């Protein structure tokens, strides 16, 4: 039975540290300063034989206006409403505050099941806070130390009967989260379709870009709900948040990432952690959507971000956001395409779509572009077709002969997908210029319909080695060689 546990409490009581402890990975950003977590982050938790979804939430603030703190609080209250169990965490070294008493009353009205926990309760420093927690009237508090892993057995014993109650109330319908991506794999010449997105293996998408490009707003529009924190302020998102959804019939898990500024401008420790978390999300993704602001597209930082996604070997889709604000759309579209081809030649042919995250216009084009990029990223070409193509390419434009040494491209095969990787067996590979490699890569893109996707081409030196040298010799029958040599000669 899968249930949902939301970790709530004031800022800096150790919610993200406890979240990381339950999922067994350092997924949530952790720092000494309060207010690091702003969005809701989900993860698959394991505690003994219990398997459940745990949600890390922003710290509850005494604010209910349209400020950032107010929007963060409403997002946390939404997690409280939707979760099966709320784990209300206090700081044992601080004790019960007036804010804790206020939020305890709020949880008593809205939460289905409440577990009270006192974190940082190791040693004598946390004893007073643990005793003081009884005054909230939420039952006996659990004494935990998320940093050192103490009290996890008590949490397990508290969750176990609640899990049994929830299992009796409804069947297990919770979706899988944080599905591990397969590494690059080899395939035979038969067409394999197991890479196509399914409920068990959703398509992994990461949305990256500069701050305030509209990444969180776009994801909220894709999933059809205000799941991620948004607003006019730049840099709201800090964690790389993943959300499962159905995007026009395609099962997906989409990652929202923090805005990436120029490295020289990033001085704050939390922002450095946020950018590192976003780069990590790219490595988990299959398709990366590089989101641009149509008013200031293809700035230097946009080019660096797109180049990073390509260098990581991910399928790339470029989306220009805020298209609804553009007045001269045909002229602007021509400008975007010209700049794209000129500034990002390594992504030649990659999809470029225009969207409006605010109104939802262009989401159908974005969906089609993502599926196309994913299909090309998984494309497999048979060895026979590749060698026919290689023969035609070398005949049309033979490789150079530096120093009079002729380079021979003997044969070619595809060794990997995701992204496509090819090996060409050749002679004198150290003499093959980069321009000839680009000639072959551009030919692969054009002739096998692989626009935009990263293509890896490796030249492997075969030299002049005799391929039959290591073969086992077959013994001839005795006298066979003698008969062959004396055939036609007169007998003495």
XYZ file of C-alpha atoms in Angstrom:
492
model
C 0.000 0.000 0.000
C 1.455 3.367 -1.049
C 0.461 6.407 1.014
C 1.578 10.035 1.067
C 3.451 11.621 3.979
C 3.887 15.429 3.990
C 6.632 16.891 6.195
C 5.542 20.305 7.477
C 6.745 22.791 10.061
C 8.417 26.144 10.569
C 11.490 27.065 8.471
C 14.832 25.527 9.444
C 13.502 22.745 11.691
C 15.176 20.041 9.546
C 12.385 19.012 7.145
C 14.648 18.647 4.098
C 17.259 16.718 6.085
C 14.534 14.312 7.223
C 13.252 14.059 3.633
C 16.740 13.098 2.410
C 16.998 10.545 5.217
C 13.709 8.870 4.209
C 14.439 8.713 0.462
C 18.036 7.613 1.043
C 19.455 10.279 -1.302
C 20.502 13.920 -1.083
C 17.643 15.146 -3.264
C 16.542 18.225 -1.326
C 18.821 21.230 -0.816
C 19.971 21.615 2.785
C 21.533 24.693 4.370
C 21.721 26.375 7.766
C 19.801 29.452 6.626
C 15.982 29.245 6.803
C 13.707 29.317 3.767
C 15.845 27.258 1.354
C 12.931 25.028 0.321
C 10.156 26.849 -1.551
C 8.373 24.239 -3.666
C 6.923 20.826 -2.922
C 9.374 18.016 -3.657
C 8.232 14.383 -3.882
C 10.328 11.260 -3.407
C 9.988 7.513 -2.930
C 10.641 6.776 0.733
C 11.660 3.511 2.356
C 11.356 2.790 6.050
C 11.682 -0.870 6.916
C 9.161 -2.715 4.734
C 7.058 0.439 4.252
C 7.096 2.111 0.828
C 5.440 5.521 0.574
C 5.626 8.928 -1.123
C 7.160 11.645 1.031
C 6.709 15.381 0.319
C 9.150 18.029 1.459
C 7.395 21.373 1.886
C 8.336 24.990 2.407
C 8.464 26.300 5.955
C 5.114 27.511 7.268
C 5.153 31.300 7.576
C 2.811 33.725 9.360
C 1.768 35.286 6.043
C -1.431 34.988 4.003
C -1.022 37.771 1.413
C 0.329 37.666 -2.164
C 3.939 37.910 -1.027
C 6.382 35.081 -1.751
C 5.975 33.774 1.797
C 2.201 33.845 1.425
C 2.295 31.874 -1.817
C 4.712 29.369 -0.253
C 2.330 28.906 2.675
C -0.655 28.257 0.393
C 1.352 25.651 -1.497
C 2.228 23.912 1.787
C -1.414 24.052 2.929
C -2.372 22.371 -0.317
C 0.088 19.553 0.452
C -1.534 19.214 3.891
C -4.979 18.879 2.305
C -3.877 16.232 -0.200
C -1.529 14.144 1.975
C -2.697 11.045 3.833
C -0.464 11.770 6.835
C 1.189 14.997 8.025
C 4.448 14.814 9.953
C 4.541 18.047 11.974
C 8.181 18.749 12.842
C 9.395 21.012 15.671
C 12.904 22.132 16.600
C 13.759 20.488 19.954
C 16.462 23.025 20.719
C 14.125 26.000 20.256
C 11.022 24.488 21.848
C 7.401 25.330 21.110
C 6.888 28.803 19.677
C 3.742 30.839 19.122
C 3.949 29.977 15.415
C 4.052 26.248 16.283
C 0.886 26.619 18.367
C -0.858 28.462 15.508
C 0.115 25.861 12.898
C -0.801 22.995 15.213
C -4.340 24.378 15.346
C -4.326 24.747 11.554
C -3.236 21.119 11.064
C -5.835 19.899 13.570
C -8.546 21.344 11.306
C -7.161 20.365 7.884
C -4.946 17.262 8.154
C -6.353 13.724 7.955
C -3.730 12.180 10.272
C -1.062 14.056 12.270
C 2.204 12.730 13.681
C 4.102 15.119 15.964
C 7.899 14.903 15.790
C 10.620 16.821 17.612
C 13.772 17.010 15.523
C 17.286 17.820 16.783
C 16.310 15.991 19.982
C 19.618 14.164 20.427
C 21.324 14.707 23.777
C 20.195 16.880 26.650
C 19.733 19.959 24.466
C 16.534 18.539 22.953
C 14.955 17.050 26.075
C 13.205 20.259 27.167
C 11.762 20.821 23.693
C 10.460 17.245 23.539
C 8.694 17.601 26.881
C 7.285 21.000 25.907
C 5.745 19.510 22.728
C 3.144 17.660 24.822
C 1.422 21.034 25.360
C 0.241 21.091 21.709
C -2.269 18.321 22.369
C -1.258 16.253 19.309
C -0.272 13.146 21.239
C 3.126 11.886 22.311
C 5.881 13.448 20.216
C 8.514 11.335 18.497
C 12.084 12.260 19.332
C 14.126 12.320 16.100
C 17.520 13.324 14.820
C 17.304 13.544 11.039
C 21.010 14.383 10.865
C 22.109 11.228 12.716
C 19.212 8.902 11.840
C 17.937 8.508 15.410
C 14.263 7.737 16.057
C 13.556 6.162 12.650
C 12.394 2.925 14.295
C 9.863 4.884 16.386
C 8.601 6.608 13.232
C 8.210 3.208 11.558
C 6.145 1.827 14.457
C 3.921 4.937 14.350
C 3.372 4.768 10.590
C 2.668 1.038 10.414
C -0.892 1.021 11.880
C -1.825 4.130 9.865
C -0.626 2.409 6.680
C -2.866 -0.576 7.479
C -5.870 1.733 7.966
C -5.218 3.500 4.660
C -4.777 0.167 2.873
C -8.215 -0.921 4.058
C -9.819 2.361 2.922
C -8.666 2.306 -0.709
C -6.539 0.281 -3.119
C -2.983 1.117 -4.060
C -3.253 3.562 -6.960
C -0.237 5.779 -6.299
C 1.958 6.297 -9.353
C 5.623 5.411 -9.424
C 7.951 8.355 -8.840
C 11.633 9.006 -9.445
C 11.923 6.201 -12.004
C 15.612 5.505 -12.653
C 16.717 6.116 -16.217
C 18.526 3.342 -18.088
C 22.061 4.066 -19.160
C 23.091 4.016 -22.841
C 22.452 0.523 -24.137
C 23.252 -1.643 -27.139
C 20.619 -3.158 -29.407
C 20.592 -5.699 -32.206
C 19.365 -4.960 -35.734
C 15.722 -5.670 -34.875
C 13.492 -2.720 -34.126
C 12.924 -2.362 -30.370
C 9.923 -0.412 -29.121
C 10.487 -0.738 -25.374
C 11.871 2.827 -25.233
C 8.451 4.339 -25.885
C 6.920 6.146 -22.856
C 4.577 4.124 -20.660
C 3.005 4.398 -17.228
C 5.841 2.322 -15.759
C 8.552 4.238 -17.643
C 7.339 7.811 -18.205
C 9.194 10.157 -20.511
C 11.695 12.167 -18.444
C 11.734 15.870 -19.383
C 13.808 18.690 -17.864
C 12.931 22.364 -18.422
C 15.974 24.643 -18.104
C 16.718 28.279 -18.827
C 17.626 31.650 -17.358
C 15.762 33.066 -14.326
C 12.240 34.369 -14.968
C 11.904 32.689 -18.372
C 8.621 31.110 -17.237
C 9.699 27.516 -16.537
C 7.419 26.901 -13.532
C 4.464 28.611 -15.237
C 4.927 26.400 -18.311
C 5.011 23.214 -16.231
C 1.904 24.246 -14.299
C 0.114 24.737 -17.635
C 1.316 21.344 -18.923
C 0.122 19.427 -15.851
C -3.079 21.464 -15.587
C -2.717 22.665 -11.986
C -0.821 25.245 -9.923
C 1.600 22.680 -8.570
C 4.764 24.811 -8.662
C 5.381 28.159 -7.018
C 5.328 31.034 -9.529
C 5.449 34.817 -9.444
C 7.049 37.934 -10.947
C 10.179 37.570 -8.831
C 13.192 36.004 -10.558
C 14.808 32.975 -8.921
C 11.784 31.609 -7.023
C 12.550 27.971 -7.859
C 15.510 26.504 -6.001
C 15.142 22.711 -5.968
C 14.898 20.665 -9.146
C 11.274 19.602 -8.620
C 9.925 16.562 -10.491
C 6.207 16.126 -11.152
C 4.421 13.178 -12.755
C 1.656 13.983 -15.249
C -0.090 13.016 -18.462
C 0.908 15.408 -21.256
C -1.670 15.061 -24.044
C -1.785 11.274 -23.627
C 1.943 10.799 -22.965
C 3.027 9.710 -19.448
C 5.796 12.073 -18.361
C 7.891 13.036 -15.352
C 8.889 16.662 -15.805
C 11.633 18.462 -13.857
C 11.421 22.154 -13.020
C 14.858 23.641 -12.410
C 16.292 26.813 -10.935
C 17.170 29.637 -13.314
C 20.805 29.506 -14.395
C 22.708 32.794 -14.403
C 26.277 33.457 -15.514
C 28.753 31.695 -13.248
C 30.474 34.959 -12.281
C 27.189 36.352 -10.951
C 26.419 33.339 -8.761
C 27.884 34.109 -5.350
C 25.163 32.932 -2.977
C 25.714 29.412 -1.617
C 22.071 28.393 -2.015
C 22.010 29.580 -5.635
C 25.116 27.520 -6.352
C 23.390 24.468 -4.881
C 20.254 25.237 -6.935
C 22.172 25.423 -10.208
C 24.031 22.191 -9.400
C 20.688 20.520 -8.688
C 19.354 21.728 -12.049
C 22.396 20.362 -13.889
C 21.840 17.053 -12.139
C 18.232 17.032 -13.404
C 19.552 17.361 -16.970
C 21.545 14.174 -16.477
C 18.389 12.366 -15.370
C 16.332 13.630 -18.310
C 15.809 12.140 -21.758
C 14.552 15.318 -23.435
C 15.679 18.792 -22.343
C 13.482 21.802 -23.126
C 15.613 24.969 -23.271
C 13.158 27.779 -22.511
C 13.953 31.237 -23.878
C 12.367 34.616 -23.201
C 11.261 35.747 -26.672
C 12.020 39.384 -25.778
C 15.734 38.616 -25.150
C 16.437 35.254 -26.837
C 19.771 33.538 -27.414
C 21.788 35.519 -24.919
C 25.190 34.134 -24.000
C 23.786 32.227 -21.034
C 21.062 30.628 -23.202
C 23.763 29.357 -25.566
C 25.772 27.907 -22.682
C 22.699 26.143 -21.300
C 21.778 24.635 -24.690
C 25.378 23.581 -25.304
C 25.496 21.883 -21.883
C 22.360 19.859 -22.676
C 23.880 18.801 -26.025
C 27.240 17.888 -24.454
C 25.398 15.683 -21.937
C 23.940 13.785 -24.895
C 20.295 14.692 -24.311
C 17.656 15.317 -26.953
C 17.054 19.080 -27.081
C 13.954 21.120 -27.872
C 14.218 24.922 -27.902
C 11.043 26.777 -26.878
C 10.553 30.554 -27.088
C 8.170 31.605 -24.301
C 5.924 34.698 -23.910
C 4.937 34.488 -27.582
C 1.565 36.085 -26.773
C 3.360 39.396 -26.035
C 5.039 39.540 -29.445
C 3.391 41.871 -31.968
C 5.219 41.155 -35.267
C 5.198 37.362 -35.020
C 6.324 36.381 -38.600
C 9.323 38.743 -38.498
C 10.300 37.617 -35.000
C 10.031 33.942 -35.960
C 12.404 34.447 -38.904
C 14.849 36.217 -36.591
C 14.703 33.340 -34.082
C 15.356 30.682 -36.727
C 18.256 32.616 -38.256
C 19.872 33.187 -34.847
C 19.322 29.546 -33.865
C 21.081 28.174 -36.964
C 23.923 30.679 -36.659
C 24.592 30.471 -32.910
C 23.886 26.782 -32.240
C 25.271 24.837 -35.219
C 25.813 21.782 -32.989
C 21.996 21.532 -32.676
C 21.303 22.014 -36.372
C 17.777 20.872 -37.156
C 16.612 20.691 -33.510
C 12.955 21.698 -32.999
C 12.290 25.393 -32.356
C 8.747 26.077 -31.156
C 6.946 29.146 -29.828
C 4.753 28.870 -26.742
C 2.897 30.977 -24.222
C 3.083 29.510 -20.739
C 0.521 32.047 -19.538
C -2.217 31.183 -22.062
C -1.237 27.630 -23.036
C -0.911 28.431 -26.746
C 1.616 26.259 -28.557
C 1.584 23.340 -26.100
C 0.466 20.990 -28.886
C 3.512 22.003 -30.958
C 5.754 21.537 -27.931
C 4.301 18.058 -27.290
C 4.874 16.991 -30.908
C 8.441 18.366 -30.883
C 9.291 16.517 -27.646
C 8.009 13.186 -29.001
C 9.887 13.667 -32.279
C 13.143 14.519 -30.483
C 12.727 11.490 -28.207
C 12.100 9.177 -31.179
C 15.210 10.424 -33.001
C 17.254 10.106 -29.791
C 16.340 6.384 -29.686
C 16.785 5.738 -33.422
C 18.575 2.575 -34.539
C 20.103 2.112 -38.027
C 21.092 -1.307 -39.344
C 24.733 -1.990 -40.136
C 23.924 -2.887 -43.773
C 22.301 0.511 -44.417
C 25.165 2.329 -42.702
C 27.829 0.674 -44.847
C 25.918 1.358 -48.062
C 25.660 4.985 -46.969
C 29.369 5.149 -45.979
C 30.397 3.816 -49.386
C 28.345 6.511 -51.137
C 29.684 9.270 -48.859
C 33.328 8.320 -49.357
C 32.815 7.998 -53.103
C 31.284 11.484 -53.275
C 33.963 13.009 -51.062
C 36.959 10.728 -50.284
C 38.907 11.306 -47.074
C 42.166 13.255 -47.495
C 45.561 11.615 -47.943
C 47.940 13.585 -45.681
C 51.567 12.962 -46.579
C 50.480 10.651 -49.351
C 49.068 8.119 -46.865
C 45.647 7.088 -48.029
C 42.964 6.810 -45.340
C 40.568 3.905 -45.749
C 37.160 3.838 -44.023
C 36.548 0.074 -43.935
C 33.126 -0.284 -42.304
C 30.697 1.407 -39.913
C 28.231 0.261 -37.268
C 25.988 1.817 -34.605
C 27.008 0.805 -31.096
C 24.617 2.817 -28.925
C 21.400 4.799 -28.825
C 20.229 7.528 -26.445
C 21.992 9.373 -28.146
C 23.012 7.563 -31.341
C 26.712 6.609 -31.372
C 28.600 5.176 -34.344
C 32.016 3.564 -34.784
C 33.939 3.760 -38.071
C 36.798 1.296 -38.483
C 39.530 3.061 -40.433
C 43.249 3.370 -41.043
C 45.415 6.273 -39.849
C 42.616 7.671 -37.652
C 44.989 10.231 -36.130
C 45.208 11.858 -39.561
C 41.434 12.262 -40.114
C 40.562 15.993 -39.825
C 37.631 17.193 -37.713
C 36.007 18.679 -40.801
C 35.610 15.202 -42.316
C 33.928 13.990 -39.120
C 31.492 16.914 -39.324
C 30.853 16.008 -42.980
C 29.813 12.489 -41.956
C 27.700 13.698 -38.987
C 25.822 16.189 -41.164
C 25.249 13.422 -43.707
C 23.804 11.158 -41.010
C 21.424 13.914 -39.920
C 20.235 14.580 -43.481
C 20.042 11.044 -44.869
C 18.629 9.240 -41.811
C 16.324 12.038 -40.569
C 18.133 12.724 -37.288
C 17.865 16.511 -36.905
C 19.073 18.173 -33.739
C 19.928 15.111 -31.672
C 23.528 14.738 -30.432
C 25.436 12.258 -32.623
C 28.638 10.597 -31.399
C 31.053 9.488 -34.152
C 34.170 7.537 -33.174
C 36.993 6.578 -35.535
C 38.729 3.383 -34.464
C 42.072 2.457 -35.984
C 42.031 -0.954 -37.611
C 45.480 -0.571 -39.141
C 46.778 -3.199 -41.556
C 46.306 -6.140 -39.247
C 45.560 -9.434 -40.954
C 42.022 -10.401 -39.855
C 42.853 -14.137 -40.337
C 45.995 -14.107 -38.213
C 44.398 -15.444 -35.025
C 42.075 -17.955 -36.701
C 42.566 -21.628 -35.940
C 44.151 -23.495 -38.875
C 42.290 -26.513 -40.232
C 44.487 -29.600 -40.627
C 44.428 -31.214 -44.069
C 44.328 -34.969 -44.492
C 47.717 -36.608 -44.872
C 48.881 -36.710 -48.456
C 46.471 -34.015 -49.659
C 49.191 -31.432 -50.152
C 51.468 -34.004 -51.859
C 48.710 -35.045 -54.283
C 48.058 -31.416 -55.146
C 51.699 -30.749 -55.921
C 52.200 -33.898 -58.068
C 48.942 -33.581 -59.956
C 49.545 -33.812 -63.743
C 53.127 -35.074 -63.407
C 54.027 -38.395 -65.119
C 54.790 -41.307 -62.862
C 58.444 -42.350 -62.698
